[in-house]
Tab-separated table of N, CA and C in Angstrom:
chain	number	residue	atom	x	y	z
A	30	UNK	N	33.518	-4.444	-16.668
A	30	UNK	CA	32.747	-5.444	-15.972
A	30	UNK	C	32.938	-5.357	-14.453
A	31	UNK	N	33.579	-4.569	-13.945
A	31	UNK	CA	33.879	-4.481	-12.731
A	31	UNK	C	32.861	-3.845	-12.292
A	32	UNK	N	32.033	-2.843	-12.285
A	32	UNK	CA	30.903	-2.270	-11.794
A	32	UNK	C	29.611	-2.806	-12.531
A	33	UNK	N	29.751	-4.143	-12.613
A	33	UNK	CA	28.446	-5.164	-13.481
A	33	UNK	C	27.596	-4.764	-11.841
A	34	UNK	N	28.079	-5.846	-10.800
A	34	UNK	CA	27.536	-5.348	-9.450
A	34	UNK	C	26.573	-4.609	-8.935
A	35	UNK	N	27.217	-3.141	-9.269
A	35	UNK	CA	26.503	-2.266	-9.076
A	35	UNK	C	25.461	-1.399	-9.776
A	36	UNK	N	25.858	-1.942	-11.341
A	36	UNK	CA	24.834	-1.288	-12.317
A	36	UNK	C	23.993	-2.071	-11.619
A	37	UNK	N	23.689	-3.931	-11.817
A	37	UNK	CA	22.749	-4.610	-12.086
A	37	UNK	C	21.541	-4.519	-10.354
A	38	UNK	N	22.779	-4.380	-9.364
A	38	UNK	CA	21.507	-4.353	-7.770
A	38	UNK	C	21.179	-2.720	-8.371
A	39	UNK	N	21.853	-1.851	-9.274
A	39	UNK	CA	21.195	-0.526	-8.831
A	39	UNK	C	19.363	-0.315	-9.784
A	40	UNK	N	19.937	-1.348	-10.827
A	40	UNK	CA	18.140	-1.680	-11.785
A	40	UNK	C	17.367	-2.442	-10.739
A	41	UNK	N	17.579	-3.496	-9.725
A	41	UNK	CA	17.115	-4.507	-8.825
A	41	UNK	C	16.148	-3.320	-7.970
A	42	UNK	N	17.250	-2.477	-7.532
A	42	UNK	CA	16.928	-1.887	-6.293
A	42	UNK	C	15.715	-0.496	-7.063
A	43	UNK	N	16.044	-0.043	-8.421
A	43	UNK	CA	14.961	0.785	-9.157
A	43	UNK	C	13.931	0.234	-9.476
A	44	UNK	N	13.594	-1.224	-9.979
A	44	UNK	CA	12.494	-1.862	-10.348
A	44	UNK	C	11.758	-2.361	-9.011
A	45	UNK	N	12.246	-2.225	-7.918
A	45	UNK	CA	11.990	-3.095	-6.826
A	45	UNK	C	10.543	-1.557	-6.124
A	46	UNK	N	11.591	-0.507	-6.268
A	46	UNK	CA	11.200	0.802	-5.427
A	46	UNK	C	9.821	0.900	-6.734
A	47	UNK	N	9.990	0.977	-7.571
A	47	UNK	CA	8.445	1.296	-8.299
A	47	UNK	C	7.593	0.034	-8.129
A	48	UNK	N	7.770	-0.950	-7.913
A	48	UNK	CA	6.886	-1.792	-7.874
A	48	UNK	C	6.020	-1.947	-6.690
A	49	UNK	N	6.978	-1.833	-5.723
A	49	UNK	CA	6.490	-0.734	-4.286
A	49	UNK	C	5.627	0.280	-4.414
A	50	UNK	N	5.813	0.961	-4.956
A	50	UNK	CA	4.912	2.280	-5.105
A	50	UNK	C	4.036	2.268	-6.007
A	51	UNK	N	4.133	1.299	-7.145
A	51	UNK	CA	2.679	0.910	-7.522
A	51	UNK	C	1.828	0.064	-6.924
A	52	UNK	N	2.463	-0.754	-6.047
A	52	UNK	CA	1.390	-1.505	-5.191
A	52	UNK	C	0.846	-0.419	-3.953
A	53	UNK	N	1.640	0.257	-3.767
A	53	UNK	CA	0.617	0.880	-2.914
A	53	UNK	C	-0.576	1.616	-3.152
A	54	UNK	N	0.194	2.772	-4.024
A	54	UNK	CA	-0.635	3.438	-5.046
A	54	UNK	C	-1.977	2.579	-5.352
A	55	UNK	N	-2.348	1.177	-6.214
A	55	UNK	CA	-3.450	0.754	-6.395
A	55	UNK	C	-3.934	0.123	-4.945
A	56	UNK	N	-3.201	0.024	-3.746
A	56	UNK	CA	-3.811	-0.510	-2.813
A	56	UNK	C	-4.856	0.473	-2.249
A	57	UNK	N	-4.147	2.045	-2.053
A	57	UNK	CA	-4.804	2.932	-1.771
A	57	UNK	C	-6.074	3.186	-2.462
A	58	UNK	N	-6.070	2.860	-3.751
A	58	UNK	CA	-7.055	3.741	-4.465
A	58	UNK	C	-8.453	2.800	-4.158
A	59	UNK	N	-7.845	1.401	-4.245
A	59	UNK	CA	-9.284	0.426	-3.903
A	59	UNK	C	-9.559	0.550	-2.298
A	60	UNK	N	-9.134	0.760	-1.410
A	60	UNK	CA	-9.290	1.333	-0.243
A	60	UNK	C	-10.450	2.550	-0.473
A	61	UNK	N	-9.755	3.329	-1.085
A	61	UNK	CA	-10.730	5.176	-1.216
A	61	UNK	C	-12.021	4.247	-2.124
A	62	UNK	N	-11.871	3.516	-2.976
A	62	UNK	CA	-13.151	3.236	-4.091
A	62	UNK	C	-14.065	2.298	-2.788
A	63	UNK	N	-13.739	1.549	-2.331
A	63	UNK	CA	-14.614	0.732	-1.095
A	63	UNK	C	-15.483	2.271	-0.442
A	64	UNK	N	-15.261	3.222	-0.257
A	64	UNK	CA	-15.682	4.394	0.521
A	64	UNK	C	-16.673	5.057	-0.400
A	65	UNK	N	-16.699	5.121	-1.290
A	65	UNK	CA	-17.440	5.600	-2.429
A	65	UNK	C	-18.876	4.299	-2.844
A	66	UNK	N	-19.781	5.377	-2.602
A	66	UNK	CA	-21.131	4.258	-3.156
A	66	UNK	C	-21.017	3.811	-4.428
A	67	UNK	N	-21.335	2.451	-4.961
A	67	UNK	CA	-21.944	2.226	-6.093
A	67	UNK	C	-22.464	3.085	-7.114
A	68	UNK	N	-23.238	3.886	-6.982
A	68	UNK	CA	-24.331	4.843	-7.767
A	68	UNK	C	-23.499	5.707	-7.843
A	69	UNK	N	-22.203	6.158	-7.519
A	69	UNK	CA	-21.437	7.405	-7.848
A	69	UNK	C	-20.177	7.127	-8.392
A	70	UNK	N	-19.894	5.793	-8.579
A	70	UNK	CA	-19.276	5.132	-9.636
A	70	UNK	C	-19.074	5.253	-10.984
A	71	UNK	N	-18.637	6.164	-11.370
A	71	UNK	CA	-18.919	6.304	-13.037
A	71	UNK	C	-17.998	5.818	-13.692
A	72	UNK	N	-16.904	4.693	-13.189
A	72	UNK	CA	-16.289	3.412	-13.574
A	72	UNK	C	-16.866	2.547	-14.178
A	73	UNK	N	-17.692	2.184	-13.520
A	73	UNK	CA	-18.243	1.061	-13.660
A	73	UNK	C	-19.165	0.805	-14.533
């Protein structure tokens, strides 16, 4: 139990860094999709 500490900030600090990088990741992509017309959307 002595390195509880450091396991538990080291999951904090791993869940923290992907959640980061998935927000950017989808920030970017709706950024690039705003740039792209409607009609070439094959999402949608």
């Amino acid at each position: 139990m002595e390195d509880a500490g450091f396991i538990i900030g080291s999951y904090v600090l791993t869940f923290a860094t992907l959640a980061l990088m998935s927000w950017r990741v989808l920030r970017s992509g709706r950024r690039l999709a705003d740039q792209i017309p409607d009609e070439d959307k094959y999402w949608l």
